[in-house]
Coordinates of C-alpha atoms in Angstrom, one line a residue:
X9 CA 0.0 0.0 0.0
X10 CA 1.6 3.5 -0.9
X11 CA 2.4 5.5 2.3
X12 CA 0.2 8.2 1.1
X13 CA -2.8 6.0 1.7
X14 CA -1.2 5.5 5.1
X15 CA -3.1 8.2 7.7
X16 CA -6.6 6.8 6.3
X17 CA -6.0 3.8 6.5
X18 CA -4.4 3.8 10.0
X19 CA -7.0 6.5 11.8
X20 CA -10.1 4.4 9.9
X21 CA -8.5 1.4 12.3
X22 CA -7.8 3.1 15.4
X23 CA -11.4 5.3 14.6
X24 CA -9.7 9.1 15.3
X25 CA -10.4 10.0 12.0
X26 CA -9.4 13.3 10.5
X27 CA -11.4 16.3 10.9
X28 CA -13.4 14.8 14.1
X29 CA -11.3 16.1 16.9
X30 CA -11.6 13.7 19.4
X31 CA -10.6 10.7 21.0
X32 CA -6.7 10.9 22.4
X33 CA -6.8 14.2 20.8
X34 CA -9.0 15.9 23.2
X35 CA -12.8 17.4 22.3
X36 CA -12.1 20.9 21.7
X37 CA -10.8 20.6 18.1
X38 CA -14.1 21.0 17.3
X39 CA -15.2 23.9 18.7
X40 CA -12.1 26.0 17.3
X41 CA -9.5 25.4 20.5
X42 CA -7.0 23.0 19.1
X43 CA -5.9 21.7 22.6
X44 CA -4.5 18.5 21.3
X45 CA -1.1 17.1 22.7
X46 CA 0.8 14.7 21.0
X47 CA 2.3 11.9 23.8
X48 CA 5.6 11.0 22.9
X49 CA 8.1 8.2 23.9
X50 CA 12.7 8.8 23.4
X51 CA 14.3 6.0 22.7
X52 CA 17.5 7.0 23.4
X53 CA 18.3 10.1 25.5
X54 CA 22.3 10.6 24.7
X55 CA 23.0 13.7 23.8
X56 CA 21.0 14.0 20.5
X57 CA 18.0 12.7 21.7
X58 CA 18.2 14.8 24.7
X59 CA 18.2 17.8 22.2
X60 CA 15.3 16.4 20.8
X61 CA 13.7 16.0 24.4
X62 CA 14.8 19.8 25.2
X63 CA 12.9 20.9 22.0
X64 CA 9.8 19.1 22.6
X65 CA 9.6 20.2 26.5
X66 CA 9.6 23.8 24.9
X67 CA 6.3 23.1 22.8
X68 CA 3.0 23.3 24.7
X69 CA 1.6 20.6 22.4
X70 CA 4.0 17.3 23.6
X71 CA 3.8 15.2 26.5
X72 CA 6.7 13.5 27.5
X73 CA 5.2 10.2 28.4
X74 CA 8.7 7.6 28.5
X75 CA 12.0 7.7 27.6
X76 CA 14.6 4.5 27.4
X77 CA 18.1 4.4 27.1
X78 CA 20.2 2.0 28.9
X79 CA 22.5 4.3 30.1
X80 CA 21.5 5.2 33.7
X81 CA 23.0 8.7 33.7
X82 CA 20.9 9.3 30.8
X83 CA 17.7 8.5 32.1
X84 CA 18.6 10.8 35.6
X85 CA 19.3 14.1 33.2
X86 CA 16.5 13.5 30.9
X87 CA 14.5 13.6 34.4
X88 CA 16.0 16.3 35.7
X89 CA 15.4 18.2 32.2
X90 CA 11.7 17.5 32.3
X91 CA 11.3 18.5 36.1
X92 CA 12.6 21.5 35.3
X93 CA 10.6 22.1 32.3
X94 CA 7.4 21.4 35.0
X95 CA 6.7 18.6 33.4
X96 CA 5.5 14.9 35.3
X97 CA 8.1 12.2 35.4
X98 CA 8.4 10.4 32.6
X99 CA 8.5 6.7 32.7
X100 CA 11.4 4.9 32.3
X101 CA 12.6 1.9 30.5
X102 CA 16.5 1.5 30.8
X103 CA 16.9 -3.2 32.0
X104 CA 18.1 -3.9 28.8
X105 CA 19.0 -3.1 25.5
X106 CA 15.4 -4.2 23.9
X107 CA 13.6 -1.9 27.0
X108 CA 12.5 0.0 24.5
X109 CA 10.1 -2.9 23.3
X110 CA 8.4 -2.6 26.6
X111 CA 8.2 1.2 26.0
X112 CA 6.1 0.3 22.7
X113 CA 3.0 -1.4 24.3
X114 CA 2.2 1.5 25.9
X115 CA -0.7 2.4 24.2
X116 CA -0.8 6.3 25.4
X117 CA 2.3 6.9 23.1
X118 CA 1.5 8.0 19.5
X119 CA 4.7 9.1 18.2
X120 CA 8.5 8.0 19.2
X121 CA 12.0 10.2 18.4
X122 CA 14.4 7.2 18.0
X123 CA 18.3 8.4 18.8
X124 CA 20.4 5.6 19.6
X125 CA 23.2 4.1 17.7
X126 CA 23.4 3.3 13.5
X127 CA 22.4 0.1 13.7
X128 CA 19.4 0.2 15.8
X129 CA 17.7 2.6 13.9
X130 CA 16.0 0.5 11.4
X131 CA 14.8 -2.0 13.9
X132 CA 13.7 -0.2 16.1
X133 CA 11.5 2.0 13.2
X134 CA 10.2 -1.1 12.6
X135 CA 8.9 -2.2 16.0
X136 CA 7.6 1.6 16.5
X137 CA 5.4 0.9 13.5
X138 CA 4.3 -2.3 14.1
X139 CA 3.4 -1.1 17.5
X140 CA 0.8 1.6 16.2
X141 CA 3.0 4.4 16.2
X142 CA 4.5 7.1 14.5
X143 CA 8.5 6.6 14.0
X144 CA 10.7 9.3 14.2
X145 CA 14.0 8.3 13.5
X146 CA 17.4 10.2 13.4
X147 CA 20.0 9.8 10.3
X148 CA 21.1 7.6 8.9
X149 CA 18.0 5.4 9.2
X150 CA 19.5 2.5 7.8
X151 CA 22.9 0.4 7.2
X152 CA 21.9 -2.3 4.3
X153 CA 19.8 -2.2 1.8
X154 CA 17.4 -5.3 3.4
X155 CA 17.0 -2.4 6.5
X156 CA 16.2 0.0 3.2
X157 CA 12.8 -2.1 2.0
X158 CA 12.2 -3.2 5.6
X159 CA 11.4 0.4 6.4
X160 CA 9.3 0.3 3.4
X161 CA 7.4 -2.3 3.9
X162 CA 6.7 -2.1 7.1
X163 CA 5.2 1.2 6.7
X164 CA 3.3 -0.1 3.8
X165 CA 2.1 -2.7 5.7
X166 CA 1.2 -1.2 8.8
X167 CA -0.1 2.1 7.1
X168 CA 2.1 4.2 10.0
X169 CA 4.5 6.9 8.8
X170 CA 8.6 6.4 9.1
X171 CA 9.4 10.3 9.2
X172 CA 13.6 10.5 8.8
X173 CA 14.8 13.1 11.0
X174 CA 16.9 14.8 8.5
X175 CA 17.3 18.5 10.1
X176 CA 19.2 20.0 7.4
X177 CA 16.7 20.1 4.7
X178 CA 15.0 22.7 7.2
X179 CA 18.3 25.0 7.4
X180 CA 17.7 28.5 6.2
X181 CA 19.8 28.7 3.1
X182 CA 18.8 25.7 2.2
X183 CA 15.3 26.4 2.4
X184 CA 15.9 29.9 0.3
X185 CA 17.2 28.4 -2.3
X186 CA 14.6 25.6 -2.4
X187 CA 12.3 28.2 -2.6
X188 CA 14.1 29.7 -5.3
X189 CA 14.3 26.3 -7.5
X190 CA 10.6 26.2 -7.0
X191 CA 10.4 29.7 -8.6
X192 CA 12.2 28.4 -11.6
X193 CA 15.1 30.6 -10.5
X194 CA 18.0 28.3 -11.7
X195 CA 16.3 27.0 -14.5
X196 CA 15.9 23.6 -15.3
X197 CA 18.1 21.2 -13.0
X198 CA 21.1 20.0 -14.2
X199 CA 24.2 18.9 -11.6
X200 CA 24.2 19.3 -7.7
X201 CA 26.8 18.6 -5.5
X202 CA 26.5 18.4 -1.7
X203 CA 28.1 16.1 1.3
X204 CA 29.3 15.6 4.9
X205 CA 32.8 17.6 5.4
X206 CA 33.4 17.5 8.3
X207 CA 36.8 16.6 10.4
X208 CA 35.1 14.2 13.6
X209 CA 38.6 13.2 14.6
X210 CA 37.7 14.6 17.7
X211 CA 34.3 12.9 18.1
X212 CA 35.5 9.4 16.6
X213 CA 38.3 9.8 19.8
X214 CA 38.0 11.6 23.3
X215 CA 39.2 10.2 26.8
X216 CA 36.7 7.8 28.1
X217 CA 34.8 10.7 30.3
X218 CA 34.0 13.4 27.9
X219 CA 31.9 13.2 24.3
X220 CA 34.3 15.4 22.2
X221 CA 38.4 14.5 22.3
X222 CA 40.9 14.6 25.0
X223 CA 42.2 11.2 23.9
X224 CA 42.8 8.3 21.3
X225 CA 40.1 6.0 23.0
X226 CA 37.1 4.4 21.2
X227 CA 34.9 1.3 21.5
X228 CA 34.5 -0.1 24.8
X229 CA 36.8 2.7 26.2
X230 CA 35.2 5.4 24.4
X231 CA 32.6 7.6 25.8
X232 CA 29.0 8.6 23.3
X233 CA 29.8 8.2 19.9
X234 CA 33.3 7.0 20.0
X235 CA 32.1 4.2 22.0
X236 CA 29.9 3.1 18.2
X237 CA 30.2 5.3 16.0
X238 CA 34.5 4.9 15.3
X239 CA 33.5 0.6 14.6
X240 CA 32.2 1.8 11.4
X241 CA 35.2 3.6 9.9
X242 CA 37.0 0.3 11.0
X243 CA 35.1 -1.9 9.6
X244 CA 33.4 -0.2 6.2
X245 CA 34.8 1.0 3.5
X246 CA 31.7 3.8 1.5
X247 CA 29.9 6.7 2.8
X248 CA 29.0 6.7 5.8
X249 CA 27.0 9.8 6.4
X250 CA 24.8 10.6 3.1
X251 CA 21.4 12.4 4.4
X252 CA 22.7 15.8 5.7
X253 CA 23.6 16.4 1.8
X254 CA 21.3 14.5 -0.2
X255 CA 18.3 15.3 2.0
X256 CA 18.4 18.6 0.5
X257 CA 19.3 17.6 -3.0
X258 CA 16.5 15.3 -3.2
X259 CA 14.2 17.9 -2.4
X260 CA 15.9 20.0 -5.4
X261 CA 15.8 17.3 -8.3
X262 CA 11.8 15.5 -6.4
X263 CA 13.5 12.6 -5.2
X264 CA 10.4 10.1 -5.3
X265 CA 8.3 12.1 -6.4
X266 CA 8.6 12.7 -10.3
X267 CA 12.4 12.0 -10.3
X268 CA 14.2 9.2 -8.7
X269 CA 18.1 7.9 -8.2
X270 CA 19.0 5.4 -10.8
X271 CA 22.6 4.1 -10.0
X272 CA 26.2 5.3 -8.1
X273 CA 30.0 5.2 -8.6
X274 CA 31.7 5.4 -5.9
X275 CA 35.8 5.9 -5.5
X276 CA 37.4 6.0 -2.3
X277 CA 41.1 7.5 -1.2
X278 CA 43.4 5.4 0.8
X279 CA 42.9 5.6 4.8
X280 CA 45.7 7.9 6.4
X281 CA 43.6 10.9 8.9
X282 CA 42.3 8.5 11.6
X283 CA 45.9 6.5 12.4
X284 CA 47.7 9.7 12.0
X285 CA 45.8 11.5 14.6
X286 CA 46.2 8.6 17.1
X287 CA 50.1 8.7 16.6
X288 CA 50.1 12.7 17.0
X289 CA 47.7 12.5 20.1
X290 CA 48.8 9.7 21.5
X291 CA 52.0 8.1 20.4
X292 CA 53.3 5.4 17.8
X293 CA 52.8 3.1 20.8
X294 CA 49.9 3.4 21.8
X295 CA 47.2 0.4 20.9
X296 CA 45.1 2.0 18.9
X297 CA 47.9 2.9 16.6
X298 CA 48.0 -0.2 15.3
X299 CA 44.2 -0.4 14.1
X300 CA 43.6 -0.5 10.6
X301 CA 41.1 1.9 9.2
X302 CA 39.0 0.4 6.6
X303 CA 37.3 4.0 5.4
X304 CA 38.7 6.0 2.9
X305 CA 39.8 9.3 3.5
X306 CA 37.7 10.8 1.3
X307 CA 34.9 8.9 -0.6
X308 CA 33.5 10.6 -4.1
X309 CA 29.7 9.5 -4.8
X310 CA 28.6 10.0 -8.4
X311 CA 24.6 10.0 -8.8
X312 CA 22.3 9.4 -12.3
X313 CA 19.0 10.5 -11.7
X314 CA 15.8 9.1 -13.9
X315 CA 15.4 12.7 -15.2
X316 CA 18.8 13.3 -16.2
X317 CA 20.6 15.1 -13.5
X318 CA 24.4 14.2 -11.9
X319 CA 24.8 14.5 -8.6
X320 CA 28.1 14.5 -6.7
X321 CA 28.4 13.2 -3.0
X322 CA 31.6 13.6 -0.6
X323 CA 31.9 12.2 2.3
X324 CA 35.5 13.8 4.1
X325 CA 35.5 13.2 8.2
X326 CA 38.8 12.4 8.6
X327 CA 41.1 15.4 7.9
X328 CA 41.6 18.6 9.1
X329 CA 39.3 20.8 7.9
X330 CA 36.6 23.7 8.3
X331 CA 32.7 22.2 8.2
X332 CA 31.5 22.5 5.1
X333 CA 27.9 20.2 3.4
X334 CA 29.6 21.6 0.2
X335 CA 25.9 22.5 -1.9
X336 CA 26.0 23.5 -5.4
X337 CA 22.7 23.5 -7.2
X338 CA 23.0 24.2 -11.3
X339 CA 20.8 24.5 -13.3
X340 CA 20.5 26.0 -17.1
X341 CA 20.2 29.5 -15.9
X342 CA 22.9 29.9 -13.3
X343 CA 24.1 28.1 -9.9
X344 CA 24.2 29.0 -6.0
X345 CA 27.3 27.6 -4.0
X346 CA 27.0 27.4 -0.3
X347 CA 31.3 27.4 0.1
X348 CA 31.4 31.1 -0.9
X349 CA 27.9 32.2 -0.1
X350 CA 27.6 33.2 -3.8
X351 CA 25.3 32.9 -7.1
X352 CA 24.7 33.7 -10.9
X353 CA 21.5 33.8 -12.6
X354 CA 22.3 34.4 -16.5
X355 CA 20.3 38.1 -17.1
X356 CA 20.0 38.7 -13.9
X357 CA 23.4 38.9 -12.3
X358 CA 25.0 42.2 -12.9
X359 CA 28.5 41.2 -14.6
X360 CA 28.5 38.4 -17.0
X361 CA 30.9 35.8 -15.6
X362 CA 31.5 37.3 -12.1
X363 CA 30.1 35.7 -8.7
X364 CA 27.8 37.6 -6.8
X365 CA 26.8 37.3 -2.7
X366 CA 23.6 35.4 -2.3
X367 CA 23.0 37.0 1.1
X368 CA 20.2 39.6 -0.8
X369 CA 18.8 36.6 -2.5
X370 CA 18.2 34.4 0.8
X371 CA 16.8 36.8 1.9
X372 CA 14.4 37.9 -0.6
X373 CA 13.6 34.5 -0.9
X374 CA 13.4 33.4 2.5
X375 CA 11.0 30.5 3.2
X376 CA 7.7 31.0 4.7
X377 CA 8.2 28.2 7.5
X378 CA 11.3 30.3 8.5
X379 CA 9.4 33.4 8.2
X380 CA 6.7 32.7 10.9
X381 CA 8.7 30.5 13.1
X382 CA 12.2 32.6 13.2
X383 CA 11.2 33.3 16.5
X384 CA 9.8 29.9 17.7
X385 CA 13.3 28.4 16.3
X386 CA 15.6 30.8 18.2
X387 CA 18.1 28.7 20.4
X388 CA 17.3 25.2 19.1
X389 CA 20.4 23.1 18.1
X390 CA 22.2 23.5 14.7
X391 CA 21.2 26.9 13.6
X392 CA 17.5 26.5 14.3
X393 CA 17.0 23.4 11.7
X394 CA 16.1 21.3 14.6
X395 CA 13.3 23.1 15.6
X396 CA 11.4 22.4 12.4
X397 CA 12.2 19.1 12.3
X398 CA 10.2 17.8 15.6
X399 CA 8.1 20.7 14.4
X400 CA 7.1 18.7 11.4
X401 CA 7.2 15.4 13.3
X402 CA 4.4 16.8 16.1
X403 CA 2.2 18.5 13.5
X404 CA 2.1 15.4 11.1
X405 CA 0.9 13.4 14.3
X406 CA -1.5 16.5 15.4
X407 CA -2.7 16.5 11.8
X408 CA -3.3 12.8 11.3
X409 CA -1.7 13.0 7.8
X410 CA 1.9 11.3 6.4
X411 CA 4.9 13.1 7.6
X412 CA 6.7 15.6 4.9
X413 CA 9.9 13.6 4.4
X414 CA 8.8 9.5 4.5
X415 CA 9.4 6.0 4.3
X416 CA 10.7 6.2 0.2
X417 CA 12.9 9.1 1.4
X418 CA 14.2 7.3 4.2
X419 CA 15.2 4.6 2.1
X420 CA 16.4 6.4 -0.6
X421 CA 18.7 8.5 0.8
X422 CA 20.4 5.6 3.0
X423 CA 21.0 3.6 0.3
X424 CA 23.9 5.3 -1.0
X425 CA 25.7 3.9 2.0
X426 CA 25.4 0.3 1.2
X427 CA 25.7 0.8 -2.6
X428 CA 28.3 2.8 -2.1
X429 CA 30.1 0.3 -0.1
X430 CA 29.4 -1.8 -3.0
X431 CA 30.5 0.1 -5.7
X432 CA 34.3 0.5 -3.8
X433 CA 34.4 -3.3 -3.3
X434 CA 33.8 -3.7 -7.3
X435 CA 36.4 -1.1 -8.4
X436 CA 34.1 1.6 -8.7
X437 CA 31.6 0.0 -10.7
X438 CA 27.8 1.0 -10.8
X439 CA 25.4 0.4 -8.5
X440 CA 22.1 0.4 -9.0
X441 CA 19.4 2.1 -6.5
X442 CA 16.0 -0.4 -5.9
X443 CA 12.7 1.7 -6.8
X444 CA 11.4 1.3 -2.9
X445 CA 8.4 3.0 -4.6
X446 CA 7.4 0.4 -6.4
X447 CA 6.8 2.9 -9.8
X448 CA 4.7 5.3 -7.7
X449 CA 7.2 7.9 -7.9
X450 CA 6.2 9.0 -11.3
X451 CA 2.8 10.1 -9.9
X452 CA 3.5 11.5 -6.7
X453 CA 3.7 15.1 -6.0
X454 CA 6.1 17.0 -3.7
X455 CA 5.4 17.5 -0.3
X456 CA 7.9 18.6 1.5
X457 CA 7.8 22.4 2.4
X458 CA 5.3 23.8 0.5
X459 CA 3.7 26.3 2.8
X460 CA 4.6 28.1 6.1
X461 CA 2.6 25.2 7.8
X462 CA 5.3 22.3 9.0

């Protein structure tokens, strides 16, 4: 069943159908007071899903109903945080690492923010949706291309939406200039380039105690992400990291919904940044200096979309160097870069073959989501973005409709880890993307961001 059928068929099940305004939403819809709260669960409260948890104590339209995480110190802050924020304790699930299971047949939850490690995400998507419930889950959502259709299906299936919690499709240049493609601005797409550059030498190592460097310690003596995240560059060889930049993209070219990716090339460098810091940090001798890093240095992603557009992907987290998602959208009028802020638009740009600032242009053509929520998103993490992102997440559940970015894009977008991978392993031959839309991407429409709603 397409996810677009999903909300019917889900709230003609549980009978809250759309438009009535009551049941666990609360009886006042009707009568113009939209009181309704959305209950939500965390499964895992680290550090990012603790910024998701901040977030949704600021909104007067969550309850915080249970949290799991099997790290004890995490369930005491996330308590602390919502005592603070006035809230009541929220339950707590933290025995085991398949807690969260128990968390799931609570039937006053209708929506769960999933932040734990890479290669829970897709299962745990899965169990939220079998269980009823909206799934929120944070990026990469999945690790093999099986975890790919498994989202799919399951959503399919159990006609609940799989919402991946890609925050950078909300950031304000970003928006702008989707906004401006939308307006014809670039003219007709023709090559984009985007990626993760971003040196996480220091969150790959720390010391044991702190999240963010101080030492050459990962795994089991690692603390947050070094303790999981550092396995991966050990043991796989593609990119790692696709969604911050092809999120975006894919909302550029209609990624599953009148366009779709067809196949990849993929080239990786040889691995020097990760043993080299270990030496520098903490000498020739020390154990981890003898690790052998399986990811390249860089990795180079080369896209072929169904209607004709190239898209280039880096992936660069092991080398010195400033942040940078590295967007370049062209089309057959002129481009916009992100790395120098700058743009030309043929007949419009002043000088013929001279760069201009896009700061008048972002701002001209600043979205509408940003315009009305500027405010609302003042102080949440990473520039603001993450605001809209649980903002989209809670209004999808208040509005008993499909979330904006889906199952498909979910899919989609973490593929290009696994056929990256592949691509590497075969000398940098092809690899083709699955349609995880089954053909229906030819008739769907765009979604995503079309008004100053969510």
């Amino acid at each position: 069943m397409p996810i677009k059928d999903i909300s019917r068929r889900y709230f003609l099940k549980t009978g809250t159908i759309a438009g009535v305004g009551v049941g666990v939403f609360g009886a006042n819809v009707a009568f113009g007071k939209d009181d309704r709260k959305v209950k939500i669960g965390f499964i895992g409260v680290g550090l990012r899903g603790r910024e998701h948890l901040r977030l949704a104590l600021q909104r007067k339209d969550t309850e915080v109903v249970a949290i799991c995480d099997i790290d004890p110190q995490a369930i005491k802050t996330s308590q602390e945080m919502i005592r603070k924020a006035g809230r009541k304790k929220a339950v707590a699930f933290s025995e085991n690492e398949l807690s969260y299971k128990k968390l799931l047949e609570r039937t006053d939850i209708q929506g769960v923010i999933i932040a734990t490690p890479w290669l829970w995400h897709t299962r745990m998507a899965v169990d939220v949706m079998k269980a009823g419930k909206y799934a929120g889950v944070e990026v990469s959502a999945a690790n093999t291309l099986q975890e790919c259709w498994d989202l799919v299906n399951t959503s399919e299936a159990t006609g609940m939406p799989c919402m991946i919690l890609e925050n950078v499709c909300y950031r304000r240049d970003v928006m702008a200039v989707l906004n401006m493609v939308r307006q014809n601005m670039f003219g007709e797409m023709i090559h984009l380039e985007c990626g993760y550059q971003h040196d996480l030498r220091h969150v790959k190592f720390n010391n044991g105690k702190q999240p963010y460097g101080g030492g050459v310690e990962f795994g089991e003596k690692g603390f947050s992400e070094a303790k999981w995240r550092t396995a991966h560059s050990v043991n796989r060889n593609g990119d790692l990291y696709p969604t911050h930049g092809i999120g975006p993209v894919a909302n550029y070219t209609n990624i599953n919904r009148g366009n779709r990716f067809l196949y990849l090339t993929s080239t990786a460098t040889k691995s020097r940044g990760l043993h080299n810091y270990i030496v520098e940090k903490g000498g020739e001798n020390h154990p981890n200096a003898k690790v052998r890093f399986k990811l390249g240095d860089i990795i180079t992603t080369v896209i072929k979309t169904a209607n004709g557009e190239s898209i280039i992907v880096s992936h660069d987290t092991n080398l010195p160097r400033p942040y940078s998602l590295g967007f370049r959208v062209q089309g057959t009028k002129g481009l916009w870069m992100a790395v120098n802020n700058s743009l030309f638009i043929e007949g419009t740009s002043p000088r013929a073959h001279v760069w201009e600032s896009a700061r008048s242009y972002l701002k001209k053509y600043d979205h509408p989501l940003w315009k009305k929520y500027e405010k609302d998103a003042t102080g949440a993490g990473h520039g603001g973005m993450d605001y809209f992102v649980l903002h989209a997440f809670v209004e999808s559940i208040k509005r008993k409709t499909s979330t904006p970015l889906d199952a498909y894009d979910a899919a989609a977008w973490s593929a290009i880890t696994p056929l990256s991978e592949q691509s590497i392993a075969q000398g940098s031959q092809p690899a083709h993307f699955p349609d995880f839309t089954r053909g229906r991407w030819m008739k769907r429409k765009p979604i995503f961001a079309l008004d100053d709603q969510y």
